[in-house]
Amino acid sequence: MPSFGTPLFLLLLPLPLIAMRVLPPVRAHGSALIVPDSILHQFSREGAGASVLRRWGLPTLLWFALVIALAGPRIVVPSVAAPVSGREIILALDLSGSMVTKDFELDGQKAQRIDVVKRVSSALVRRRRGDRVALVLFGSKAYFATPQTYDVESVAAAIEEATIGISGRATGISGALGLALKRLKQSDAHSKVVILLSDGVNNSGAVKPRDSAQLAALNGVRVHTIALGPDDLLEGGIAQKGGVDSATLAAIARISGGTFFRVKSTSDLEQVARDIDRLERSDRIGPTAEFYRDLWIWPALVAFLAALGLLFDRRVLA
């Protein structure tokens, strides 16, 4: 049903009638022509219809159409209910120098770790419709690439545009986790989650990752951790150069109440994304948003045509 955005403008509709009642009539000045009543009656009868249209019809139409346009007629446009999960997720991705290592496969060819992570992570984010999602990128330092937003497409685009080295080439796991916790601590969401992916060992910052995990647990934040890479830091009791610190990432997940995932191949990472979808489901429907379609253009067009009619009529009479 149509409604008005500014209905108070409708109070102007009787203004011309009020002006006619209140204001004194305009007296004509100049010479007068005396015409016999019989001739005057004949002309007035023939032109009565045209004179009424000129004097009242077009001006009345112009005024009514103009006031209605100012009142802002509109109709409600049906909209699909927006899904709102009440969940906030911060995705923290490692952009350290080791992410350029080519030990994964993508489309049947050797690929850098970062390229695989971009594809899988952006697809994961696009499936989080209804969640508020943010992106933290970290290397030596951590920073928010996107704030918390329901626009998951913009977060996915930021993942796809991420560049190695923009935040330094070290691995600051504690810094990334601390930055995410600082933002989530201010949130009143009923579910707060951090998904942290790293392929190395924490070697930047003074805070220990396990201490950050304890802080996450105190603030009700679950941290799911993903250890990326074919080798562990300590595998078979032997330190592996360039290995991922799976033990620390597993401890972070355990302390905070999250889940630890070990990824050694592209298929592993894709499976992890599906597992996280099942762990952190997003299927709650929120209230329907109301959108309006403005209709003021139509009465404004009528007013414009009425004004053109008055202008044309005056030129003909001139």
mmCIF file of N, CA, C and O in Angstrom, residues 209-254:
data_model
loop_
_atom_site.group_PDB
_atom_site.id
_atom_site.type_symbol
_atom_site.label_atom_id
_atom_site.label_comp_id
_atom_site.label_asym_id
_atom_site.label_seq_id
_atom_site.Cartn_x
_atom_site.Cartn_y
_atom_site.Cartn_z
ATOM 1 N N PRO A 209 52.156 -17.461 22.596
ATOM 2 C CA PRO A 209 50.864 -17.862 22.035
ATOM 3 C C PRO A 209 49.939 -18.532 23.046
ATOM 4 O O PRO A 209 48.730 -18.319 23.033
ATOM 5 N N ARG A 210 50.507 -19.344 23.949
ATOM 6 C CA ARG A 210 49.654 -20.021 24.935
ATOM 7 C C ARG A 210 49.006 -19.026 25.883
ATOM 8 O O ARG A 210 47.872 -19.235 26.339
ATOM 9 N N ASP A 211 49.700 -17.938 26.205
ATOM 10 C CA ASP A 211 49.109 -16.896 27.062
ATOM 11 C C ASP A 211 47.946 -16.215 26.335
ATOM 12 O O ASP A 211 46.919 -15.897 26.954
ATOM 13 N N SER A 212 48.105 -16.004 25.044
ATOM 14 C CA SER A 212 47.012 -15.421 24.256
ATOM 15 C C SER A 212 45.815 -16.362 24.224
ATOM 16 O O SER A 212 44.661 -15.923 24.263
ATOM 17 N N ALA A 213 46.069 -17.655 24.165
ATOM 18 C CA ALA A 213 44.989 -18.638 24.162
ATOM 19 C C ALA A 213 44.221 -18.616 25.486
ATOM 20 O O ALA A 213 42.988 -18.753 25.506
ATOM 21 N N GLN A 214 44.930 -18.455 26.597
ATOM 22 C CA GLN A 214 44.262 -18.360 27.894
ATOM 23 C C GLN A 214 43.380 -17.118 27.971
ATOM 24 O O GLN A 214 42.271 -17.151 28.513
ATOM 25 N N LEU A 215 43.860 -16.024 27.395
ATOM 26 C CA LEU A 215 43.063 -14.797 27.361
ATOM 27 C C LEU A 215 41.809 -14.997 26.503
ATOM 28 O O LEU A 215 40.727 -14.505 26.841
ATOM 29 N N ALA A 216 41.955 -15.743 25.428
ATOM 30 C CA ALA A 216 40.796 -16.039 24.578
ATOM 31 C C ALA A 216 39.759 -16.840 25.353
ATOM 32 O O ALA A 216 38.549 -16.568 25.273
ATOM 33 N N ALA A 217 40.216 -17.828 26.116
ATOM 34 C CA ALA A 217 39.288 -18.645 26.903
ATOM 35 C C ALA A 217 38.559 -17.806 27.943
ATOM 36 O O ALA A 217 37.353 -17.987 28.174
ATOM 37 N N LEU A 218 39.253 -16.870 28.571
ATOM 38 C CA LEU A 218 38.633 -16.007 29.577
ATOM 39 C C LEU A 218 37.552 -15.114 28.965
ATOM 40 O O LEU A 218 36.586 -14.745 29.649
ATOM 41 N N ASN A 219 37.703 -14.769 27.701
ATOM 42 C CA ASN A 219 36.745 -13.879 27.035
ATOM 43 C C ASN A 219 35.725 -14.629 26.185
ATOM 44 O O ASN A 219 34.980 -14.025 25.415
ATOM 45 N N GLY A 220 35.683 -15.951 26.322
ATOM 46 C CA GLY A 220 34.687 -16.734 25.613
ATOM 47 C C GLY A 220 34.899 -16.808 24.117
ATOM 48 O O GLY A 220 33.933 -16.924 23.358
ATOM 49 N N VAL A 221 36.158 -16.750 23.688
ATOM 50 C CA VAL A 221 36.486 -16.807 22.257
ATOM 51 C C VAL A 221 37.104 -18.159 21.933
ATOM 52 O O VAL A 221 38.114 -18.547 22.531
ATOM 53 N N ARG A 222 36.483 -18.879 21.006
ATOM 54 C CA ARG A 222 37.062 -20.141 20.543
ATOM 55 C C ARG A 222 38.040 -19.860 19.408
ATOM 56 O O ARG A 222 37.734 -19.086 18.493
ATOM 57 N N VAL A 223 39.188 -20.516 19.462
ATOM 58 C CA VAL A 223 40.204 -20.348 18.424
ATOM 59 C C VAL A 223 40.414 -21.686 17.723
ATOM 60 O O VAL A 223 40.902 -22.645 18.327
ATOM 61 N N HIS A 224 40.009 -21.748 16.455
ATOM 62 C CA HIS A 224 40.307 -22.922 15.633
ATOM 63 C C HIS A 224 41.630 -22.641 14.921
ATOM 64 O O HIS A 224 41.783 -21.595 14.275
ATOM 65 N N THR A 225 42.571 -23.548 15.042
ATOM 66 C CA THR A 225 43.895 -23.324 14.458
ATOM 67 C C THR A 225 44.155 -24.314 13.331
ATOM 68 O O THR A 225 43.730 -25.478 13.390
ATOM 69 N N ILE A 226 44.872 -23.843 12.317
ATOM 70 C CA ILE A 226 45.214 -24.655 11.151
ATOM 71 C C ILE A 226 46.723 -24.603 10.967
ATOM 72 O O ILE A 226 47.293 -23.525 10.736
ATOM 73 N N ALA A 227 47.379 -25.748 11.091
ATOM 74 C CA ALA A 227 48.826 -25.847 10.877
ATOM 75 C C ALA A 227 49.047 -26.271 9.432
ATOM 76 O O ALA A 227 48.682 -27.379 9.038
ATOM 77 N N LEU A 228 49.669 -25.387 8.649
ATOM 78 C CA LEU A 228 49.809 -25.600 7.207
ATOM 79 C C LEU A 228 51.253 -25.943 6.851
ATOM 80 O O LEU A 228 52.176 -25.241 7.242
ATOM 81 N N GLY A 229 51.457 -27.017 6.112
ATOM 82 C CA GLY A 229 52.796 -27.374 5.656
ATOM 83 C C GLY A 229 53.047 -28.860 5.771
ATOM 84 O O GLY A 229 52.465 -29.533 6.636
ATOM 85 N N PRO A 230 53.917 -29.399 4.921
ATOM 86 C CA PRO A 230 54.160 -30.849 4.930
ATOM 87 C C PRO A 230 54.957 -31.335 6.132
ATOM 88 O O PRO A 230 54.880 -32.522 6.489
ATOM 89 N N ASP A 231 55.740 -30.459 6.768
ATOM 90 C CA ASP A 231 56.615 -30.889 7.868
ATOM 91 C C ASP A 231 56.232 -30.175 9.154
ATOM 92 O O ASP A 231 55.831 -29.012 9.150
ATOM 93 N N ASP A 232 56.408 -30.906 10.276
ATOM 94 C CA ASP A 232 56.228 -30.311 11.598
ATOM 95 C C ASP A 232 57.566 -29.807 12.118
ATOM 96 O O ASP A 232 58.638 -30.278 11.701
ATOM 97 N N LEU A 233 57.493 -28.855 13.035
ATOM 98 C CA LEU A 233 58.721 -28.322 13.631
ATOM 99 C C LEU A 233 59.511 -29.434 14.302
ATOM 100 O O LEU A 233 60.725 -29.496 14.199
ATOM 101 N N LEU A 234 58.835 -30.311 14.991
ATOM 102 C CA LEU A 234 59.479 -31.467 15.613
ATOM 103 C C LEU A 234 58.766 -32.713 15.112
ATOM 104 O O LEU A 234 57.655 -33.032 15.535
ATOM 105 N N GLU A 235 59.380 -33.389 14.178
ATOM 106 C CA GLU A 235 58.784 -34.591 13.605
ATOM 107 C C GLU A 235 59.737 -35.764 13.822
ATOM 108 O O GLU A 235 60.871 -35.731 13.359
ATOM 109 N N GLY A 236 59.277 -36.749 14.538
ATOM 110 C CA GLY A 236 60.134 -37.892 14.853
ATOM 111 C C GLY A 236 61.268 -37.514 15.782
ATOM 112 O O GLY A 236 62.328 -38.146 15.759
ATOM 113 N N GLY A 237 61.045 -36.454 16.580
ATOM 114 C CA GLY A 237 62.069 -36.029 17.524
ATOM 115 C C GLY A 237 63.182 -35.221 16.894
ATOM 116 O O GLY A 237 64.138 -34.861 17.563
ATOM 117 N N ILE A 238 63.057 -34.907 15.580
ATOM 118 C CA ILE A 238 64.104 -34.157 14.880
ATOM 119 C C ILE A 238 63.523 -32.819 14.422
ATOM 120 O O ILE A 238 62.443 -32.762 13.828
ATOM 121 N N ALA A 239 64.234 -31.748 14.695
ATOM 122 C CA ALA A 239 63.779 -30.424 14.291
ATOM 123 C C ALA A 239 63.842 -30.302 12.777
ATOM 124 O O ALA A 239 64.871 -30.576 12.162
ATOM 125 N N GLN A 240 62.711 -29.927 12.171
ATOM 126 C CA GLN A 240 62.622 -29.772 10.727
ATOM 127 C C GLN A 240 62.714 -28.285 10.366
ATOM 128 O O GLN A 240 61.936 -27.471 10.844
ATOM 129 N N LYS A 241 63.681 -27.960 9.517
ATOM 130 C CA LYS A 241 63.831 -26.575 9.107
ATOM 131 C C LYS A 241 62.616 -26.148 8.284
ATOM 132 O O LYS A 241 62.227 -26.817 7.337
ATOM 133 N N GLY A 242 62.020 -25.015 8.669
ATOM 134 C CA GLY A 242 60.850 -24.518 7.946
ATOM 135 C C GLY A 242 59.566 -25.238 8.301
ATOM 136 O O GLY A 242 58.548 -25.065 7.628
ATOM 137 N N GLY A 243 59.590 -26.094 9.333
ATOM 138 C CA GLY A 243 58.391 -26.822 9.729
ATOM 139 C C GLY A 243 57.416 -25.936 10.487
ATOM 140 O O GLY A 243 57.778 -24.887 11.025
ATOM 141 N N VAL A 244 56.172 -26.366 10.554
ATOM 142 C CA VAL A 244 55.138 -25.613 11.256
ATOM 143 C C VAL A 244 55.080 -26.080 12.708
ATOM 144 O O VAL A 244 55.261 -27.275 13.000
ATOM 145 N N ASP A 245 54.831 -25.145 13.618
ATOM 146 C CA ASP A 245 54.785 -25.456 15.044
ATOM 147 C C ASP A 245 53.398 -26.005 15.399
ATOM 148 O O ASP A 245 52.570 -25.322 16.003
ATOM 149 N N SER A 246 53.170 -27.243 15.013
ATOM 150 C CA SER A 246 51.863 -27.863 15.246
ATOM 151 C C SER A 246 51.536 -27.969 16.728
ATOM 152 O O SER A 246 50.372 -27.825 17.131
ATOM 153 N N ALA A 247 52.553 -28.226 17.565
ATOM 154 C CA ALA A 247 52.310 -28.399 18.999
ATOM 155 C C ALA A 247 51.722 -27.135 19.612
ATOM 156 O O ALA A 247 50.759 -27.183 20.386
ATOM 157 N N THR A 248 52.285 -25.971 19.246
ATOM 158 C CA THR A 248 51.785 -24.712 19.793
ATOM 159 C C THR A 248 50.383 -24.405 19.275
ATOM 160 O O THR A 248 49.502 -23.981 20.037
ATOM 161 N N LEU A 249 50.148 -24.616 17.992
ATOM 162 C CA LEU A 249 48.826 -24.340 17.425
ATOM 163 C C LEU A 249 47.774 -25.275 18.021
ATOM 164 O O LEU A 249 46.636 -24.863 18.283
ATOM 165 N N ALA A 250 48.153 -26.519 18.280
ATOM 166 C CA ALA A 250 47.219 -27.451 18.914
ATOM 167 C C ALA A 250 46.901 -27.014 20.342
ATOM 168 O O ALA A 250 45.755 -27.125 20.803
ATOM 169 N N ALA A 251 47.925 -26.499 21.042
ATOM 170 C CA ALA A 251 47.714 -26.033 22.415
ATOM 171 C C ALA A 251 46.779 -24.827 22.439
ATOM 172 O O ALA A 251 45.926 -24.701 23.326
ATOM 173 N N ILE A 252 46.946 -23.918 21.476
ATOM 174 C CA ILE A 252 46.062 -22.735 21.403
ATOM 175 C C ILE A 252 44.608 -23.169 21.253
ATOM 176 O O ILE A 252 43.711 -22.667 21.948
ATOM 177 N N ALA A 253 44.356 -24.115 20.361
ATOM 178 C CA ALA A 253 42.991 -24.596 20.141
ATOM 179 C C ALA A 253 42.460 -25.292 21.399
ATOM 180 O O ALA A 253 41.306 -25.063 21.808
ATOM 181 N N ARG A 254 43.272 -26.127 22.031
ATOM 182 C CA ARG A 254 42.820 -26.875 23.203
ATOM 183 C C ARG A 254 42.481 -25.926 24.355
ATOM 184 O O ARG A 254 41.433 -26.065 25.006
#
